[in-house]
mmCIF file of C-alpha atoms in Angstrom:
data_model
loop_
_atom_site.group_PDB
_atom_site.id
_atom_site.type_symbol
_atom_site.label_atom_id
_atom_site.label_comp_id
_atom_site.label_asym_id
_atom_site.label_seq_id
_atom_site.Cartn_x
_atom_site.Cartn_y
_atom_site.Cartn_z
ATOM 1 C CA MET A 1 85.221 108.901 136.751
ATOM 2 C CA ALA A 2 86.741 112.333 135.609
ATOM 3 C CA ASN A 3 85.234 112.269 132.221
ATOM 4 C CA LEU A 4 81.826 112.303 133.280
ATOM 5 C CA ALA A 5 79.671 115.270 134.191
ATOM 6 C CA ILE A 6 77.015 113.633 136.144
ATOM 7 C CA ASP A 7 77.494 113.061 139.722
ATOM 8 C CA SER A 8 78.436 109.849 141.070
ATOM 9 C CA ALA A 9 75.034 108.999 142.910
ATOM 10 C CA SER A 10 73.192 109.570 139.491
ATOM 11 C CA GLN A 11 75.905 107.364 137.870
ATOM 12 C CA ASP A 12 75.249 104.469 140.402
ATOM 13 C CA LEU A 13 71.490 104.915 140.179
ATOM 14 C CA LEU A 14 70.917 104.678 136.522
ATOM 15 C CA PHE A 15 73.852 102.317 135.546
ATOM 16 C CA ARG A 16 76.904 101.182 137.851
ATOM 17 C CA GLU A 17 74.486 99.995 140.850
ATOM 18 C CA ALA A 18 71.392 99.367 138.844
ATOM 19 C CA HIS A 19 70.129 95.805 137.819
ATOM 20 C CA SER A 20 67.388 94.412 136.258
ATOM 21 C CA ALA A 21 64.820 93.710 139.140
ATOM 22 C CA HIS A 22 63.031 90.588 139.337
ATOM 23 C CA ARG A 23 61.298 90.874 142.847
ATOM 24 C CA PHE A 24 59.747 93.898 144.628
ATOM 25 C CA THR A 25 58.381 95.138 147.744
ATOM 26 C CA ASP A 26 54.512 95.689 147.775
ATOM 27 C CA GLU A 27 54.489 99.378 147.515
ATOM 28 C CA PRO A 28 52.361 100.262 144.520
ATOM 29 C CA VAL A 29 53.609 102.320 141.467
ATOM 30 C CA SER A 30 51.378 105.340 141.026
ATOM 31 C CA ASP A 31 50.475 106.762 137.784
ATOM 32 C CA GLU A 32 52.157 109.849 139.016
ATOM 33 C CA ALA A 33 55.410 108.182 139.129
ATOM 34 C CA VAL A 34 54.906 106.860 135.493
ATOM 35 C CA LYS A 35 53.940 110.251 134.291
ATOM 36 C CA ALA A 36 57.081 111.730 135.982
ATOM 37 C CA ILE A 37 59.313 109.047 134.049
ATOM 38 C CA TYR A 38 57.646 109.923 130.646
ATOM 39 C CA ASP A 39 57.800 113.549 131.347
ATOM 40 C CA LEU A 40 61.516 113.259 131.781
ATOM 41 C CA ILE A 41 62.293 110.613 128.852
ATOM 42 C CA LYS A 42 59.938 111.912 126.109
ATOM 43 C CA TYR A 43 62.662 114.747 125.257
ATOM 44 C CA ALA A 44 65.192 111.973 124.001
ATOM 45 C CA PRO A 45 65.704 111.717 120.361
ATOM 46 C CA THR A 46 64.147 109.160 117.794
ATOM 47 C CA SER A 47 64.593 109.257 114.123
ATOM 48 C CA MET A 48 62.697 111.791 112.215
ATOM 49 C CA ASN A 49 61.072 112.386 115.648
ATOM 50 C CA MET A 50 58.743 109.048 115.181
ATOM 51 C CA GLN A 51 58.324 108.604 118.889
ATOM 52 C CA ALA A 52 56.652 105.106 118.177
ATOM 53 C CA LEU A 53 56.676 103.881 121.699
ATOM 54 C CA ARG A 54 53.265 102.990 123.283
ATOM 55 C CA VAL A 55 52.891 101.420 126.789
ATOM 56 C CA VAL A 56 50.074 99.644 128.399
ATOM 57 C CA LEU A 57 49.788 99.671 131.829
ATOM 58 C CA ILE A 58 48.143 96.389 133.367
ATOM 59 C CA ARG A 59 46.100 97.582 136.278
ATOM 60 C CA SER A 60 43.195 95.400 136.174
ATOM 61 C CA ASP A 61 43.297 91.528 137.639
ATOM 62 C CA ASP A 62 41.611 90.478 134.316
ATOM 63 C CA ALA A 63 44.445 92.052 132.276
ATOM 64 C CA ARG A 64 47.336 90.863 134.217
ATOM 65 C CA GLU A 65 45.950 87.095 134.029
ATOM 66 C CA ARG A 66 45.733 87.603 130.364
ATOM 67 C CA LEU A 67 49.101 88.631 130.155
ATOM 68 C CA VAL A 68 50.442 86.033 132.453
ATOM 69 C CA ARG A 69 49.178 83.428 130.181
ATOM 70 C CA GLN A 70 51.598 84.897 127.352
ATOM 71 C CA MET A 71 54.713 84.941 129.432
ATOM 72 C CA ILE A 72 57.119 82.003 129.275
ATOM 73 C CA ASP A 73 57.101 79.939 132.480
ATOM 74 C CA THR A 74 60.155 81.541 134.326
ATOM 75 C CA ASN A 75 58.555 84.945 133.890
ATOM 76 C CA LYS A 76 54.985 84.118 135.078
ATOM 77 C CA GLU A 77 55.495 84.424 138.767
ATOM 78 C CA LYS A 78 57.350 87.897 138.630
ATOM 79 C CA THR A 79 54.562 89.108 135.985
ATOM 80 C CA SER A 80 51.861 87.965 138.556
ATOM 81 C CA SER A 81 53.351 89.743 141.636
ATOM 82 C CA ALA A 82 54.981 92.863 140.477
ATOM 83 C CA PRO A 83 53.367 95.945 141.663
ATOM 84 C CA LEU A 84 53.177 97.276 138.063
ATOM 85 C CA VAL A 85 53.499 95.608 134.677
ATOM 86 C CA ALA A 86 53.721 97.389 131.492
ATOM 87 C CA ILE A 87 53.762 96.009 127.889
ATOM 88 C CA ILE A 88 56.149 98.339 125.763
ATOM 89 C CA ALA A 89 54.901 98.333 122.191
ATOM 90 C CA ALA A 90 55.580 99.846 118.920
ATOM 91 C CA ASP A 91 52.717 101.833 117.114
ATOM 92 C CA LEU A 92 53.032 100.450 113.531
ATOM 93 C CA ASP A 93 50.825 103.628 112.232
ATOM 94 C CA PHE A 94 53.197 106.088 114.005
ATOM 95 C CA HIS A 95 53.457 107.933 110.710
ATOM 96 C CA ASP A 96 49.825 109.347 111.107
ATOM 97 C CA GLU A 97 51.322 111.744 113.653
ATOM 98 C CA MET A 98 54.304 112.786 111.552
ATOM 99 C CA PRO A 99 52.547 115.885 109.891
ATOM 100 C CA ARG A 100 52.342 117.046 113.467
ATOM 101 C CA LEU A 101 55.559 115.817 115.048
ATOM 102 C CA PHE A 102 57.872 116.457 112.055
ATOM 103 C CA PRO A 103 56.135 119.491 110.535
ATOM 104 C CA HIS A 104 58.957 120.859 108.270
ATOM 105 C CA PHE A 105 58.722 117.763 106.218
ATOM 106 C CA PRO A 106 55.019 116.516 106.500
ATOM 107 C CA GLN A 107 55.266 114.499 103.488
ATOM 108 C CA ALA A 108 57.446 111.885 104.983
ATOM 109 C CA LYS A 109 54.067 110.314 106.031
ATOM 110 C CA ASP A 110 53.201 109.396 102.378
ATOM 111 C CA ILE A 111 56.749 109.250 100.778
ATOM 112 C CA PHE A 112 58.209 106.966 103.064
ATOM 113 C CA PHE A 113 55.820 105.199 105.196
ATOM 114 C CA ALA A 114 52.533 104.556 103.102
ATOM 115 C CA LYS A 115 53.225 100.884 103.238
ATOM 116 C CA ARG A 116 53.076 98.905 106.380
ATOM 117 C CA ASP A 117 55.924 96.737 105.477
ATOM 118 C CA ASP A 118 58.278 99.977 105.205
ATOM 119 C CA ARG A 119 56.970 101.241 108.339
ATOM 120 C CA VAL A 120 57.296 98.191 110.657
ATOM 121 C CA PRO A 121 61.072 98.182 110.991
ATOM 122 C CA HIS A 122 61.091 102.003 111.833
ATOM 123 C CA ALA A 123 58.463 101.569 114.165
ATOM 124 C CA VAL A 124 60.214 98.679 116.060
ATOM 125 C CA SER A 125 63.572 100.692 116.054
ATOM 126 C CA SER A 126 62.077 103.773 117.462
ATOM 127 C CA ALA A 127 60.209 101.903 120.252
ATOM 128 C CA THR A 128 63.097 100.071 121.060
ATOM 129 C CA LEU A 129 65.432 103.181 121.398
ATOM 130 C CA GLN A 130 62.860 104.640 123.400
ATOM 131 C CA LEU A 131 62.749 101.337 125.511
ATOM 132 C CA GLY A 132 66.273 102.194 126.507
ATOM 133 C CA TYR A 133 65.349 105.622 127.658
ATOM 134 C CA PHE A 134 62.357 104.131 129.448
ATOM 135 C CA ILE A 135 64.509 101.647 131.427
ATOM 136 C CA VAL A 136 66.987 104.752 132.324
ATOM 137 C CA GLY A 137 63.788 106.836 133.329
ATOM 138 C CA VAL A 138 62.398 103.990 135.533
ATOM 139 C CA ARG A 139 65.909 103.960 137.394
ATOM 140 C CA ALA A 140 65.820 107.782 137.451
ATOM 141 C CA ALA A 141 62.440 107.391 139.591
ATOM 142 C CA GLY A 142 64.379 105.294 142.057
ATOM 143 C CA LEU A 143 62.382 102.372 140.916
ATOM 144 C CA GLY A 144 63.553 99.105 139.589
ATOM 145 C CA ALA A 145 62.901 97.794 136.120
ATOM 146 C CA GLY A 146 62.561 94.317 134.959
ATOM 147 C CA PRO A 147 62.354 94.008 131.085
ATOM 148 C CA MET A 148 61.472 90.926 129.496
ATOM 149 C CA ALA A 149 61.616 89.278 126.086
ATOM 150 C CA GLY A 150 60.239 85.942 126.977
ATOM 151 C CA PHE A 151 56.698 86.022 126.139
ATOM 152 C CA ASP A 152 54.695 85.025 122.949
ATOM 153 C CA VAL A 153 54.826 88.217 120.825
ATOM 154 C CA ASP A 154 51.648 87.033 118.683
ATOM 155 C CA GLY A 155 49.593 85.950 121.641
ATOM 156 C CA VAL A 156 50.218 89.552 123.438
ATOM 157 C CA ASN A 157 49.650 91.222 120.156
ATOM 158 C CA LYS A 158 46.349 89.482 119.734
ATOM 159 C CA GLU A 159 45.350 89.784 123.011
ATOM 160 C CA PHE A 160 46.251 93.572 123.804
ATOM 161 C CA PHE A 161 46.240 95.020 120.480
ATOM 162 C CA ASP A 162 43.309 93.621 118.448
ATOM 163 C CA ASP A 163 43.543 96.617 115.953
ATOM 164 C CA GLY A 164 46.611 94.813 114.288
ATOM 165 C CA LYS A 165 48.383 98.123 114.484
ATOM 166 C CA HIS A 166 50.787 97.683 117.258
ATOM 167 C CA HIS A 167 53.796 95.400 118.211
ATOM 168 C CA ALA A 168 54.768 94.308 121.564
ATOM 169 C CA ILE A 169 58.454 94.355 122.109
ATOM 170 C CA CYS A 170 58.934 93.900 125.643
ATOM 171 C CA VAL A 171 56.989 93.239 128.946
ATOM 172 C CA MET A 172 58.521 95.114 131.857
ATOM 173 C CA VAL A 173 57.919 94.782 135.764
ATOM 174 C CA ILE A 174 58.423 97.919 137.554
ATOM 175 C CA GLY A 175 58.277 98.482 141.413
ATOM 176 C CA ASN A 176 60.557 99.264 144.495
ATOM 177 C CA PRO A 177 63.220 96.327 144.518
ATOM 178 C CA ALA A 178 63.087 93.790 147.137
ATOM 179 C CA GLU A 179 66.176 93.012 149.253
ATOM 180 C CA ASP A 180 66.726 89.918 146.794
ATOM 181 C CA ALA A 181 65.573 91.520 143.801
ATOM 182 C CA TYR A 182 68.791 91.025 141.617
ATOM 183 C CA HIS A 183 70.612 88.249 140.037
ATOM 184 C CA PRO A 184 74.268 88.445 140.267
ATOM 185 C CA ARG A 185 75.713 90.693 137.512
ATOM 186 C CA LEU A 186 76.728 88.838 134.087
ATOM 187 C CA PRO A 187 79.697 90.007 132.293
ATOM 188 C CA ARG A 188 80.001 92.725 130.132
ATOM 189 C CA LEU A 189 82.293 93.055 126.924
ATOM 190 C CA GLU A 190 85.511 95.172 127.309
ATOM 191 C CA TYR A 191 85.907 98.331 125.703
ATOM 192 C CA ASP A 192 88.208 97.027 123.022
ATOM 193 C CA GLU A 193 85.728 94.254 122.239
ATOM 194 C CA VAL A 194 83.027 96.791 121.312
ATOM 195 C CA PHE A 195 84.959 99.810 119.886
ATOM 196 C CA THR A 196 87.352 99.983 116.970
ATOM 197 C CA THR A 197 88.994 102.989 115.462
ATOM 198 C CA VAL A 198 89.840 103.590 111.929
ATOM 199 C CA MET B 1 59.896 116.749 139.808
ATOM 200 C CA ALA B 2 58.721 115.089 143.113
ATOM 201 C CA ASN B 3 58.675 111.628 141.672
ATOM 202 C CA LEU B 4 62.209 111.443 140.375
ATOM 203 C CA ALA B 5 65.266 110.165 142.377
ATOM 204 C CA ILE B 6 68.029 112.013 140.186
ATOM 205 C CA ASP B 7 68.845 115.486 140.630
ATOM 206 C CA SER B 8 67.672 118.362 138.495
ATOM 207 C CA ALA B 9 70.991 118.924 137.306
ATOM 208 C CA SER B 10 71.225 115.521 135.889
ATOM 209 C CA GLN B 11 67.496 115.558 134.596
ATOM 210 C CA ASP B 12 68.529 118.619 132.690
ATOM 211 C CA LEU B 13 71.878 117.352 131.371
ATOM 212 C CA LEU B 14 70.462 113.859 130.198
ATOM 213 C CA PHE B 15 66.908 114.928 128.901
ATOM 214 C CA ARG B 16 65.140 118.143 129.601
ATOM 215 C CA GLU B 17 67.864 120.496 128.255
ATOM 216 C CA ALA B 18 69.444 118.103 126.035
ATOM 217 C CA HIS B 19 69.021 118.319 122.053
ATOM 218 C CA SER B 20 70.743 116.607 119.312
ATOM 219 C CA ALA B 21 73.708 118.360 118.546
ATOM 220 C CA HIS B 22 74.532 119.685 114.814
ATOM 221 C CA ARG B 23 77.497 121.923 115.313
ATOM 222 C CA PHE B 24 80.370 121.587 117.824
ATOM 223 C CA THR B 25 83.223 123.720 119.066
ATOM 224 C CA ASP B 26 86.786 122.486 117.780
ATOM 225 C CA GLU B 27 87.640 120.893 121.083
ATOM 226 C CA PRO B 28 88.667 117.029 120.368
ATOM 227 C CA VAL B 29 86.691 114.115 122.007
ATOM 228 C CA SER B 30 89.499 111.945 123.512
ATOM 229 C CA ASP B 31 89.498 108.097 123.608
ATOM 230 C CA GLU B 32 89.503 108.540 127.617
ATOM 231 C CA ALA B 33 86.052 110.243 127.151
ATOM 232 C CA VAL B 34 84.845 107.682 125.203
ATOM 233 C CA LYS B 35 85.843 104.833 127.422
ATOM 234 C CA ALA B 36 84.316 106.617 130.279
ATOM 235 C CA ILE B 37 80.995 106.897 128.382
ATOM 236 C CA TYR B 38 81.408 103.006 127.817
ATOM 237 C CA ASP B 39 82.427 102.189 131.181
ATOM 238 C CA LEU B 40 79.041 103.673 132.254
ATOM 239 C CA ILE B 41 76.499 102.361 129.759
ATOM 240 C CA LYS B 42 77.750 98.990 129.431
ATOM 241 C CA TYR B 43 75.825 97.930 132.749
ATOM 242 C CA ALA B 44 72.681 98.737 131.324
ATOM 243 C CA PRO B 45 70.582 95.730 130.224
ATOM 244 C CA THR B 46 70.171 93.530 126.939
ATOM 245 C CA SER B 47 67.765 90.668 126.227
ATOM 246 C CA MET B 48 70.017 87.290 127.178
ATOM 247 C CA ASN B 49 72.985 89.925 127.747
ATOM 248 C CA MET B 50 73.384 89.946 124.233
ATOM 249 C CA GLN B 51 75.474 93.380 123.893
ATOM 250 C CA ALA B 52 75.293 93.141 120.083
ATOM 251 C CA LEU B 53 76.406 97.027 120.217
ATOM 252 C CA ARG B 54 79.579 97.551 118.211
ATOM 253 C CA VAL B 55 81.298 101.161 117.522
ATOM 254 C CA VAL B 56 83.511 102.380 114.846
ATOM 255 C CA LEU B 57 85.269 105.458 115.922
ATOM 256 C CA ILE B 58 86.399 107.588 112.754
ATOM 257 C CA ARG B 59 89.725 108.917 113.472
ATOM 258 C CA SER B 60 91.416 109.053 110.235
ATOM 259 C CA ASP B 61 90.980 111.584 107.438
ATOM 260 C CA ASP B 62 90.380 108.579 104.910
ATOM 261 C CA ALA B 63 87.938 106.886 106.961
ATOM 262 C CA ARG B 64 86.008 110.379 107.395
ATOM 263 C CA GLU B 65 86.007 110.893 103.654
ATOM 264 C CA ARG B 66 84.629 107.452 102.988
ATOM 265 C CA LEU B 67 81.909 107.928 105.573
ATOM 266 C CA VAL B 68 80.883 111.491 104.440
ATOM 267 C CA ARG B 69 80.282 109.959 100.916
ATOM 268 C CA GLN B 70 77.624 107.600 102.389
ATOM 269 C CA MET B 71 75.539 110.214 104.079
ATOM 270 C CA ILE B 72 72.760 112.332 102.524
ATOM 271 C CA ASP B 73 73.320 115.612 101.677
ATOM 272 C CA THR B 74 72.145 117.355 104.672
ATOM 273 C CA ASN B 75 74.257 115.237 106.764
ATOM 274 C CA LYS B 76 77.620 115.692 104.847
ATOM 275 C CA GLU B 77 78.770 118.992 106.322
ATOM 276 C CA LYS B 78 78.301 118.004 109.936
ATOM 277 C CA THR B 79 79.967 114.467 109.478
ATOM 278 C CA SER B 80 82.718 116.340 107.719
ATOM 279 C CA SER B 81 83.216 118.730 110.684
ATOM 280 C CA ALA B 82 82.367 117.118 113.729
ATOM 281 C CA PRO B 83 85.143 116.625 116.578
ATOM 282 C CA LEU B 84 84.345 112.963 116.589
ATOM 283 C CA VAL B 85 81.860 110.452 114.284
ATOM 284 C CA ALA B 86 81.094 107.125 115.061
ATOM 285 C CA ILE B 87 79.340 104.603 113.372
ATOM 286 C CA ILE B 88 76.915 102.494 115.352
ATOM 287 C CA ALA B 89 76.247 98.756 114.354
ATOM 288 C CA ALA B 90 75.017 95.435 115.436
ATOM 289 C CA ASP B 91 77.364 92.598 115.570
ATOM 290 C CA LEU B 92 75.369 89.996 113.641
ATOM 291 C CA ASP B 93 77.448 87.308 115.209
ATOM 292 C CA PHE B 94 76.871 88.278 118.561
ATOM 293 C CA HIS B 95 75.761 84.870 119.505
ATOM 294 C CA ASP B 96 79.414 83.644 119.360
ATOM 295 C CA GLU B 97 80.053 85.438 122.641
ATOM 296 C CA MET B 98 77.043 84.038 124.335
ATOM 297 C CA PRO B 99 78.467 81.069 126.246
ATOM 298 C CA ARG B 100 80.779 83.791 128.082
ATOM 299 C CA LEU B 101 78.010 86.353 128.328
ATOM 300 C CA PHE B 102 74.880 84.022 129.396
ATOM 301 C CA PRO B 103 76.912 81.351 130.913
ATOM 302 C CA HIS B 104 73.969 79.750 132.733
ATOM 303 C CA PHE B 105 72.499 78.807 129.225
ATOM 304 C CA PRO B 106 75.391 78.472 126.809
ATOM 305 C CA GLN B 107 73.016 76.399 124.504
ATOM 306 C CA ALA B 108 71.172 79.487 123.613
ATOM 307 C CA LYS B 109 73.995 80.366 120.947
ATOM 308 C CA ASP B 110 72.998 77.042 118.904
ATOM 309 C CA ILE B 111 69.418 76.720 119.795
ATOM 310 C CA PHE B 112 68.051 79.971 119.033
ATOM 311 C CA PHE B 113 70.652 81.528 117.130
ATOM 312 C CA ALA B 114 72.363 78.963 114.832
ATOM 313 C CA LYS B 115 70.630 80.898 111.403
ATOM 314 C CA ARG B 116 71.576 84.189 110.558
ATOM 315 C CA ASP B 117 68.198 85.225 109.536
ATOM 316 C CA ASP B 118 67.136 84.359 113.168
ATOM 317 C CA ARG B 119 69.881 86.519 114.615
ATOM 318 C CA VAL B 120 69.508 89.836 112.783
ATOM 319 C CA PRO B 121 66.383 91.125 114.526
ATOM 320 C CA HIS B 122 67.858 90.244 117.713
ATOM 321 C CA ALA B 123 71.405 92.017 116.982
ATOM 322 C CA VAL B 124 69.474 95.113 115.466
ATOM 323 C CA SER B 125 67.427 95.078 118.644
ATOM 324 C CA SER B 126 69.997 94.640 121.044
ATOM 325 C CA ALA B 127 72.290 97.389 119.545
ATOM 326 C CA THR B 128 69.250 99.789 119.008
ATOM 327 C CA LEU B 129 68.572 99.424 122.870
ATOM 328 C CA GLN B 130 72.348 100.236 123.476
ATOM 329 C CA LEU B 131 72.099 103.241 121.214
ATOM 330 C CA GLY B 132 69.765 104.641 123.302
ATOM 331 C CA TYR B 133 72.031 104.059 126.368
ATOM 332 C CA PHE B 134 74.942 105.415 124.444
ATOM 333 C CA ILE B 135 73.044 108.670 123.696
ATOM 334 C CA VAL B 136 72.089 109.185 127.251
ATOM 335 C CA GLY B 137 75.970 108.242 128.104
ATOM 336 C CA VAL B 138 77.329 110.854 125.697
ATOM 337 C CA ARG B 139 75.225 113.235 127.512
ATOM 338 C CA ALA B 140 76.395 112.328 130.886
ATOM 339 C CA ALA B 141 79.950 112.973 129.827
ATOM 340 C CA GLY B 142 78.722 116.527 129.220
ATOM 341 C CA LEU B 143 79.087 116.199 125.375
ATOM 342 C CA GLY B 144 76.419 116.541 122.665
ATOM 343 C CA ALA B 145 75.120 113.629 120.515
ATOM 344 C CA GLY B 146 73.857 113.932 116.955
ATOM 345 C CA PRO B 147 72.317 110.483 115.982
ATOM 346 C CA MET B 148 71.604 110.548 112.289
ATOM 347 C CA ALA B 149 69.634 107.761 110.322
ATOM 348 C CA GLY B 150 70.340 109.520 106.969
ATOM 349 C CA PHE B 151 73.053 107.505 105.235
ATOM 350 C CA ASP B 152 73.180 104.504 102.749
ATOM 351 C CA VAL B 153 73.204 101.704 105.088
ATOM 352 C CA ASP B 154 74.489 99.113 102.474
ATOM 353 C CA GLY B 155 77.073 101.750 101.600
ATOM 354 C CA VAL B 156 78.327 101.865 104.957
ATOM 355 C CA ASN B 157 78.047 98.270 105.592
ATOM 356 C CA LYS B 158 80.176 97.551 102.390
ATOM 357 C CA GLU B 159 82.703 100.325 103.316
ATOM 358 C CA PHE B 160 83.395 99.570 106.782
ATOM 359 C CA PHE B 161 82.145 95.931 107.466
ATOM 360 C CA ASP B 162 83.409 93.935 104.524
ATOM 361 C CA ASP B 163 83.099 90.896 106.823
ATOM 362 C CA GLY B 164 79.363 90.793 105.989
ATOM 363 C CA LYS B 165 78.767 90.367 109.961
ATOM 364 C CA HIS B 166 77.946 93.736 110.986
ATOM 365 C CA HIS B 167 75.048 96.236 110.287
ATOM 366 C CA ALA B 168 75.023 99.944 110.658
ATOM 367 C CA ILE B 169 72.047 101.444 112.552
ATOM 368 C CA CYS B 170 73.262 104.968 113.155
ATOM 369 C CA VAL B 171 76.048 107.691 112.445
ATOM 370 C CA MET B 172 76.604 109.692 115.389
ATOM 371 C CA VAL B 173 78.217 113.215 115.718
ATOM 372 C CA ILE B 174 79.923 113.853 119.067
ATOM 373 C CA GLY B 175 81.338 116.719 120.679
ATOM 374 C CA ASN B 176 81.018 120.081 122.647
ATOM 375 C CA PRO B 177 78.313 121.961 121.361
ATOM 376 C CA ALA B 178 78.631 124.740 119.873
ATOM 377 C CA GLU B 179 76.425 128.024 120.437
ATOM 378 C CA ASP B 180 74.104 127.454 117.605
ATOM 379 C CA ALA B 181 74.094 123.541 117.965
ATOM 380 C CA TYR B 182 70.553 123.160 118.161
ATOM 381 C CA HIS B 183 67.436 123.171 116.004
ATOM 382 C CA PRO B 184 64.185 124.118 118.032
ATOM 383 C CA ARG B 185 62.794 121.198 120.069
ATOM 384 C CA LEU B 186 60.114 119.425 117.821
ATOM 385 C CA PRO B 187 56.727 118.570 119.565
ATOM 386 C CA ARG B 188 56.552 115.401 122.053
ATOM 387 C CA LEU B 189 53.603 113.431 122.393
ATOM 388 C CA GLU B 190 51.464 113.857 125.469
ATOM 389 C CA TYR B 191 51.332 111.036 128.204
ATOM 390 C CA ASP B 192 47.853 110.021 127.202
ATOM 391 C CA GLU B 193 48.953 109.484 123.659
ATOM 392 C CA VAL B 194 51.293 107.215 124.598
ATOM 393 C CA PHE B 195 50.113 105.604 127.761
ATOM 394 C CA THR B 196 46.943 103.291 128.246
ATOM 395 C CA THR B 197 45.655 101.428 131.101
ATOM 396 C CA VAL B 198 43.830 98.360 131.152
#
């Protein structure tokens, strides 16, 4: 594509040939791989540099079992068997870090975000934006990502965030895609259905 | 970084060397460039393939003036002068397309999304995720993106979406970054502040 600056191999790996992955090989996903992903995608922007994304890596059998119980039936098997499962969450107290993360306007913490109800939509928005970056980052590491919204959100929040200060937005399976990892591509909207000009 | 599969030039262009851009050269951004960006990022996943992202490209002087009036003061100048400005919005009636976009479960349209109040958070979440992909896509085209949350959301919705069926989530300036395009990089959270293991 003449109007793009990244090479076609990267275009394919990140977008064109990438699919949400549902089956994986047995190869583990190391903490080093996850660190490399974060070290790449942490630079992408968030509103007022909020960075509300928080991630829980499920490494123990006990945590895996507790998470599987919260998934809808069609998501249980892959959540049980994937090399790595992560809970993607929003930190509802992200504002505590703002004096450090947004140092030219530290008052934002108290002016805009003193009330929890005011913070929640911003926390979810920031973490959701970063979820997009994270999916791209998993692919940039040559791995497959299977983001899932089909789980009991209140159940996951209660089970994994008993401080009441986090909100789960996604559960993601991560690993090396198996040969039968993908469902057929679903339709995408045409450019003219998404873009208008005024 | 040994654990990544994309080349360092792509890592730099998309993430490491990329910044939100605030000043641009006069070079225009063609519709062809925008189409190339969408043709890349349209493949990235959304929950239940919702694809609630909608984009309004501001090409006329009149529309530009109407938008500038809705921006907070610190965002007015760049919104006035950038080669291209886009309103990134969520289609609150995204469910109308689900029988086509999610054909193996067309009933989702009526079972989950019949009520507007139930649709709004899903529409905003889907469009926000796609905003993340779009920012990466603008960079993949070798352009700079300046996403802004500082505007009167109700004002933009009223001015540009008088059908009441869309919700603006971001205004973005797009162009070729000028030499003084960037502010200094703000701090990023460390890996151990974002990731926990259970």
